[in-house]
mmCIF file of C-alpha atoms in Angstrom:
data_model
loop_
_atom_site.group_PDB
_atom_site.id
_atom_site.type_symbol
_atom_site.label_atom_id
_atom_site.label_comp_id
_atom_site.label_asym_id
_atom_site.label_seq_id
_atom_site.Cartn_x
_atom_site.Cartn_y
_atom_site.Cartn_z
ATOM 1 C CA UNK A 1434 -1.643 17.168 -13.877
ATOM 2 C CA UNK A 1435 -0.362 13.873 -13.374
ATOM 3 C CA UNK A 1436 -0.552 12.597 -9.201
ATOM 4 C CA UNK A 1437 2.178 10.505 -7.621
ATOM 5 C CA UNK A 1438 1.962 7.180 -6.457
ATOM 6 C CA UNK A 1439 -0.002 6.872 -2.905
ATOM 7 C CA UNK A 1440 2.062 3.925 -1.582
ATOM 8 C CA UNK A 1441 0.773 3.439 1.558
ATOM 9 C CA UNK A 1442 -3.076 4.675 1.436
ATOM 10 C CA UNK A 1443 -3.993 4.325 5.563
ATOM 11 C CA UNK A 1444 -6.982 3.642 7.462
ATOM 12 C CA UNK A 1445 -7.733 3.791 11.030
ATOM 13 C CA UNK A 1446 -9.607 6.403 13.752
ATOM 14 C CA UNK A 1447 -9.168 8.929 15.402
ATOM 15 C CA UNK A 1448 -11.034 10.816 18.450
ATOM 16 C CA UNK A 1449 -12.303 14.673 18.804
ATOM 17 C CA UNK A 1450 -9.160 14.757 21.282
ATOM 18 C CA UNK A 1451 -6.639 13.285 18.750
ATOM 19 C CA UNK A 1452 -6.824 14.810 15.994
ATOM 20 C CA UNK A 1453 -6.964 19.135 15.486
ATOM 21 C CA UNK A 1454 -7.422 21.035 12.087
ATOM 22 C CA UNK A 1455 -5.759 23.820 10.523
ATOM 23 C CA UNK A 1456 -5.665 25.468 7.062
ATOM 24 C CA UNK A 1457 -3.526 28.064 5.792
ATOM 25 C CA UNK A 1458 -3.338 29.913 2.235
ATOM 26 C CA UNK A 1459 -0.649 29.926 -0.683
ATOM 27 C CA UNK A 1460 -1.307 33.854 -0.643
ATOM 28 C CA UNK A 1461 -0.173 35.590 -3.926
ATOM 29 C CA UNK A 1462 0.273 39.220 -4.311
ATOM 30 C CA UNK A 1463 -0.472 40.432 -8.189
ATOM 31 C CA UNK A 1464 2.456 42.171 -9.485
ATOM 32 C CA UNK A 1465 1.818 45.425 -11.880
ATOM 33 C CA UNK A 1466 1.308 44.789 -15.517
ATOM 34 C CA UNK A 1467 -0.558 46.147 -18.991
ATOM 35 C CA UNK A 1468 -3.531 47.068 -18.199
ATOM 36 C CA UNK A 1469 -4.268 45.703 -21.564
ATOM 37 C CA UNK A 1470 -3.621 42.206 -20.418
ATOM 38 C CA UNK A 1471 -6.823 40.742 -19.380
ATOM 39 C CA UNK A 1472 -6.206 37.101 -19.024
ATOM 40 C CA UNK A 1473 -4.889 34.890 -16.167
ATOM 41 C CA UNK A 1474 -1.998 35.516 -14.806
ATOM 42 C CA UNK A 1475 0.528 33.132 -15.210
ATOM 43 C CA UNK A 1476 3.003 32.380 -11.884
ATOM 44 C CA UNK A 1477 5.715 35.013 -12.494
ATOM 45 C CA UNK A 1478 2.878 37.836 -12.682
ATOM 46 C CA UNK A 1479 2.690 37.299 -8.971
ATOM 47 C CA UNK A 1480 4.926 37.164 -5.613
ATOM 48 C CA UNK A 1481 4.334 34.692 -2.631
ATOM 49 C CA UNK A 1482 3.934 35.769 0.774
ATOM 50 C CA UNK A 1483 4.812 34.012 3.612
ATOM 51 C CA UNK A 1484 5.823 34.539 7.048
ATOM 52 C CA UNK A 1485 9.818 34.341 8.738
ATOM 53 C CA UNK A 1486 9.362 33.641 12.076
ATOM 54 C CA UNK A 1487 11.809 35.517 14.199
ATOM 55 C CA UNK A 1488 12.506 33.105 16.072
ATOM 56 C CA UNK A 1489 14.924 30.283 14.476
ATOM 57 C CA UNK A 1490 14.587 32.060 10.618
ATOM 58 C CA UNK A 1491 12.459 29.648 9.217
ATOM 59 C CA UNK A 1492 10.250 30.613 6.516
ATOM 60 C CA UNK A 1493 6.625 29.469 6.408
ATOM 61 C CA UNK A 1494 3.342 30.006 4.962
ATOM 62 C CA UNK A 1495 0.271 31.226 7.179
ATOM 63 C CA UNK A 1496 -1.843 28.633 8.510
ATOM 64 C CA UNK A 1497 -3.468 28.214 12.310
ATOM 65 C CA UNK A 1498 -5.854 26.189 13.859
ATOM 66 C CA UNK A 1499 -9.901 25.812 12.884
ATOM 67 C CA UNK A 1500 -12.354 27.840 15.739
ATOM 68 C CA UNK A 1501 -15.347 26.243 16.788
ATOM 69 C CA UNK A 1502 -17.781 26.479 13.987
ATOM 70 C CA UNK A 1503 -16.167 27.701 12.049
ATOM 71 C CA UNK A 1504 -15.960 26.404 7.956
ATOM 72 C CA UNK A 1505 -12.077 25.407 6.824
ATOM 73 C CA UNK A 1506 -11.980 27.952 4.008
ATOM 74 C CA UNK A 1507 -12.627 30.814 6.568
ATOM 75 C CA UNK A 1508 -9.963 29.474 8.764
ATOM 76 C CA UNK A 1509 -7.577 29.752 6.133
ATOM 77 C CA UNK A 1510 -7.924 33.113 5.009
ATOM 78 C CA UNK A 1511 -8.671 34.455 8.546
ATOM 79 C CA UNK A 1512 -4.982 32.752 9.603
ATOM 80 C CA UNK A 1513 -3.806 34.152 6.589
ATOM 81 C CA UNK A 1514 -4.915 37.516 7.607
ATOM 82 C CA UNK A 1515 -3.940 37.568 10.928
ATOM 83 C CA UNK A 1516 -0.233 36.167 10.440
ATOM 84 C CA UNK A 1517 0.626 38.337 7.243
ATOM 85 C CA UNK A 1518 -2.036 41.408 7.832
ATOM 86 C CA UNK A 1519 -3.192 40.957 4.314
ATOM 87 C CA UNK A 1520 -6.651 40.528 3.532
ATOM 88 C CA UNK A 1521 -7.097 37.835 0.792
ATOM 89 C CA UNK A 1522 -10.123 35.653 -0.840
ATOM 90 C CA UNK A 1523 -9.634 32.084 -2.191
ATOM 91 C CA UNK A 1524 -9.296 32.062 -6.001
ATOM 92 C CA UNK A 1525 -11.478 28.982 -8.596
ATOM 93 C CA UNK A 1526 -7.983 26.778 -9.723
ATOM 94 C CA UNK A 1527 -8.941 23.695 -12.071
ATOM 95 C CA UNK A 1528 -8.125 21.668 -9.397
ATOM 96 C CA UNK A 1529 -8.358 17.803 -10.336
ATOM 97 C CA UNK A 1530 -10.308 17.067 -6.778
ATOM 98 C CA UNK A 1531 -11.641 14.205 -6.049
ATOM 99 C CA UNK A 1532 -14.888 15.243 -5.327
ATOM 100 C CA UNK A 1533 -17.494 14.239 -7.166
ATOM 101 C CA UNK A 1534 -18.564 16.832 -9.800
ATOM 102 C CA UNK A 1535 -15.079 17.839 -10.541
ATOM 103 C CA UNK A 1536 -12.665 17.341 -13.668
ATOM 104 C CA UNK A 1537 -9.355 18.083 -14.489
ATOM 105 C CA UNK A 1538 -10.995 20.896 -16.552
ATOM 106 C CA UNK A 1539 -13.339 22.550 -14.217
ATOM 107 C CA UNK A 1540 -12.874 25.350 -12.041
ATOM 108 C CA UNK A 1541 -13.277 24.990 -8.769
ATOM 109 C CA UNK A 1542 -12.477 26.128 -5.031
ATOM 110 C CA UNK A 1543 -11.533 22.776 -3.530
ATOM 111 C CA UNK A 1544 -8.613 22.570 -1.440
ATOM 112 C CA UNK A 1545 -5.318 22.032 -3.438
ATOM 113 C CA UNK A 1546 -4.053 19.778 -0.875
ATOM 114 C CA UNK A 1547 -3.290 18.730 2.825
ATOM 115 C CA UNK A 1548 0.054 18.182 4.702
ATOM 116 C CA UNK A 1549 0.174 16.213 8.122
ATOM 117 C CA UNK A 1550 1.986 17.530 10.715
ATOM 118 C CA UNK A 1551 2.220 16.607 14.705
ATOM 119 C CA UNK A 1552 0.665 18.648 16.618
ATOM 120 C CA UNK A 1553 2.198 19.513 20.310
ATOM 121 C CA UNK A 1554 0.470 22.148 21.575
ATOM 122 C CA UNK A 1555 -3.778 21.733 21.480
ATOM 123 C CA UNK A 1556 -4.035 19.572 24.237
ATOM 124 C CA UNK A 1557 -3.748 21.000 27.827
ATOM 125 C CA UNK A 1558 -1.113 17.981 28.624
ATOM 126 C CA UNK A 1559 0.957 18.591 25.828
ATOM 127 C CA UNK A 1560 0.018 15.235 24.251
ATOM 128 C CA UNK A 1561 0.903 15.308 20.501
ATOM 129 C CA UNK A 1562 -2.037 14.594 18.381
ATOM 130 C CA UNK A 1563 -2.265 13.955 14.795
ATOM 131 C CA UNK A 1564 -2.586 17.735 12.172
ATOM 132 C CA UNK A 1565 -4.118 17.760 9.177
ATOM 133 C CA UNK A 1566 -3.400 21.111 7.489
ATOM 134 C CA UNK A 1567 -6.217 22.178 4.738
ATOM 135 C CA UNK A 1568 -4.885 24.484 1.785
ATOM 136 C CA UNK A 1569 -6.330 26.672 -0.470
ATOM 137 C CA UNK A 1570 -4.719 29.648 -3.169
ATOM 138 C CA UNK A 1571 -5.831 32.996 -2.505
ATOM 139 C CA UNK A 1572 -5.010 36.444 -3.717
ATOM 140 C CA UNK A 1573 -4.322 40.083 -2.223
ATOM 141 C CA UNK A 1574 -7.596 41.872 -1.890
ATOM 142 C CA UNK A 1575 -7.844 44.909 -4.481
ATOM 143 C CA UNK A 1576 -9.447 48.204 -3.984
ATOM 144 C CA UNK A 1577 -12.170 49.499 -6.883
ATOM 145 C CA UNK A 1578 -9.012 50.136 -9.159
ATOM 146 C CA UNK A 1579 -7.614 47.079 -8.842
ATOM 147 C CA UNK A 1580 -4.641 48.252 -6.718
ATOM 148 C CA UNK A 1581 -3.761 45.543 -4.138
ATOM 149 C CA UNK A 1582 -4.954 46.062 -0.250
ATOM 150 C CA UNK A 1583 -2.179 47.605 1.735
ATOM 151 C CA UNK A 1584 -1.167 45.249 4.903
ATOM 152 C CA UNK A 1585 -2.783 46.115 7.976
ATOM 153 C CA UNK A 1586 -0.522 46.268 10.924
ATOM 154 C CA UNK A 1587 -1.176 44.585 14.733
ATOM 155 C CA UNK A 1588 -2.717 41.677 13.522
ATOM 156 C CA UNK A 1589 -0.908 38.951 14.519
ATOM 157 C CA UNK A 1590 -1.252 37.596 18.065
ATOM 158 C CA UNK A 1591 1.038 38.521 20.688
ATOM 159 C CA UNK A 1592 3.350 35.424 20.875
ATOM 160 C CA UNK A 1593 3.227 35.290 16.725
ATOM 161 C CA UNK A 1594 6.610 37.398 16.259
ATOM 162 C CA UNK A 1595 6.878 37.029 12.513
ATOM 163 C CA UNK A 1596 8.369 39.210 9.583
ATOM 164 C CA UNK A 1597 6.247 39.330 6.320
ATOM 165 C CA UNK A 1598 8.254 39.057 2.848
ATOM 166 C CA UNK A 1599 7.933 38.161 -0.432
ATOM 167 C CA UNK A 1600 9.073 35.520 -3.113
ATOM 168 C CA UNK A 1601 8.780 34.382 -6.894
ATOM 169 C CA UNK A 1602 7.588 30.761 -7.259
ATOM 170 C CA UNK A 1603 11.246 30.108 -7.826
ATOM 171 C CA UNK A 1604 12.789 31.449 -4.965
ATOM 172 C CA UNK A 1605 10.619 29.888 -3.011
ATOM 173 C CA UNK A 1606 10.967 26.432 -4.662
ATOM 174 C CA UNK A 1607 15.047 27.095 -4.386
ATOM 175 C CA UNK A 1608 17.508 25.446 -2.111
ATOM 176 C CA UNK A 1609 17.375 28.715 -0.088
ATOM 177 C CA UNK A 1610 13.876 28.780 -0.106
ATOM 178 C CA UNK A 1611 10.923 27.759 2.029
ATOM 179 C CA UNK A 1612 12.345 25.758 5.210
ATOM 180 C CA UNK A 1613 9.750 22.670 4.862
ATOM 181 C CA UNK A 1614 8.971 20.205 1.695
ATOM 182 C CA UNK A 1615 5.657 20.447 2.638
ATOM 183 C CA UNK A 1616 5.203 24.059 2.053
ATOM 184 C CA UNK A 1617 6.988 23.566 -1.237
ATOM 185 C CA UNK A 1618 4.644 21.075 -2.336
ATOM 186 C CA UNK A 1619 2.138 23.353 -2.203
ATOM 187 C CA UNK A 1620 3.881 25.874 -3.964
ATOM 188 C CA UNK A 1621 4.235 23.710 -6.748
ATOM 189 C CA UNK A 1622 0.879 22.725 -6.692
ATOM 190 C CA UNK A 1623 -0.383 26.088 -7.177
ATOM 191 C CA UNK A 1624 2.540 26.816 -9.771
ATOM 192 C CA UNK A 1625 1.327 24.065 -11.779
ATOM 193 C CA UNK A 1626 -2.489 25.182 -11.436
ATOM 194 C CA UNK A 1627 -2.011 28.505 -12.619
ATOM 195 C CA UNK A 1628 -0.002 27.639 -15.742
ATOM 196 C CA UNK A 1629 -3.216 25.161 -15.901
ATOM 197 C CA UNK A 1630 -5.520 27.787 -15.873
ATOM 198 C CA UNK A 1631 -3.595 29.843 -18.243
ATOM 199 C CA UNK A 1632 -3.470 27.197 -20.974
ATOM 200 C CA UNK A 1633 -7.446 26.069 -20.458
ATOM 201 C CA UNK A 1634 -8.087 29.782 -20.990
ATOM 202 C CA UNK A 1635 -6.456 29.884 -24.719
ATOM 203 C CA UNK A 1636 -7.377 26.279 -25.432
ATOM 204 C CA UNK A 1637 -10.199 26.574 -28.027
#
């Protein structure tokens, strides 16, 4: 998978009280198919779920803000849970982190990317301070025959007035799609890994 360009790589510092962290899923939802098919699924065996907040129409994914001790990869699929009601675990992705250890070929459970964002609402004063948003792909939850988790209901909190729907990778990548580039980005990033994953799995 071939990264773009980093321009402008920054450096700098910033305080406990500048900075906040969130993470958030690309949560897919398996779609039926042959139970004779055993292999990974490629992009258009699944739906994305994301959130349309009520509000002004835009259409999101999850994420939310990290609790104290709490690791990022729990934050993500906890916000995940409580915005959408579906219960989801992070999937391995031959993500080409750089973390040492990791290759373009191995499968791992690093985070498929980050997105800034200004954050308005943290600090008691209202101060904005500088977002990084951590994100991972994870799918639906199954029960024993494989037959994804049904949403649970009431789980969002009670100023989080969202409606829960469903897209192909396309749709979402469309004109009429997700509102931000950001969340795009990650769809294609997870697009891309799972036709990754499909051809490393038939490579001999």
């Amino acid at each position: 998978m071939e990264a773009r360009s980093i321009k402008h790589p920054s450096t700098g510092a910033f305080t406990a009280e500048e900075f906040v962290i969130s993470a958030g899923c690309v949560p897919l939802m398996p779609l039926p198919r042959d139970p004779m098919k055993t292999g990974p699924r490629l992009p258009d065996e699944y739906t994305v779920i994301y959130i349309r907040k009520r509000r002004n129409g835009d259409k999101v994914l999850a994420k939310g803000r990290k609790d104290v001790g709490e690791a990022i990869p729990e934050t993500a699929t906890r916000e995940t849970f409580e915005e959408t009601g579906y219960k989801s675990t992070i999937i391995e992705l031959p993500t080409p982190s750089l973390a040492p250890g990791t290759k373009s070929t191995t499968m791992n459970k690093e985070p498929i990317g980050i997105t800034l964002k200004v954050d308005g609402i943290s600090r008691e004063d209202k101060v904005p301070v500088q977002k990084f948003v951590f994100w991972w792909v994870s799918v639906v939850d199954s029960d024993e025959n494989g037959t994804p988790l049904q949403r649970v209901e009431g789980t969002q909190m009670a100023y989080e007035n969202y409606d829960i729907e469903e897209m192909s990778f396309e749709e979402c990548l469309a004109p009429d799609g997700l509102t931000f580039a950001e969340d795009r980005r990650m769809i294609e990033l997870t697009r891309n890994l799972l036709l990754r994953r499909h051809e490393m799995a038939y490579t001999v």
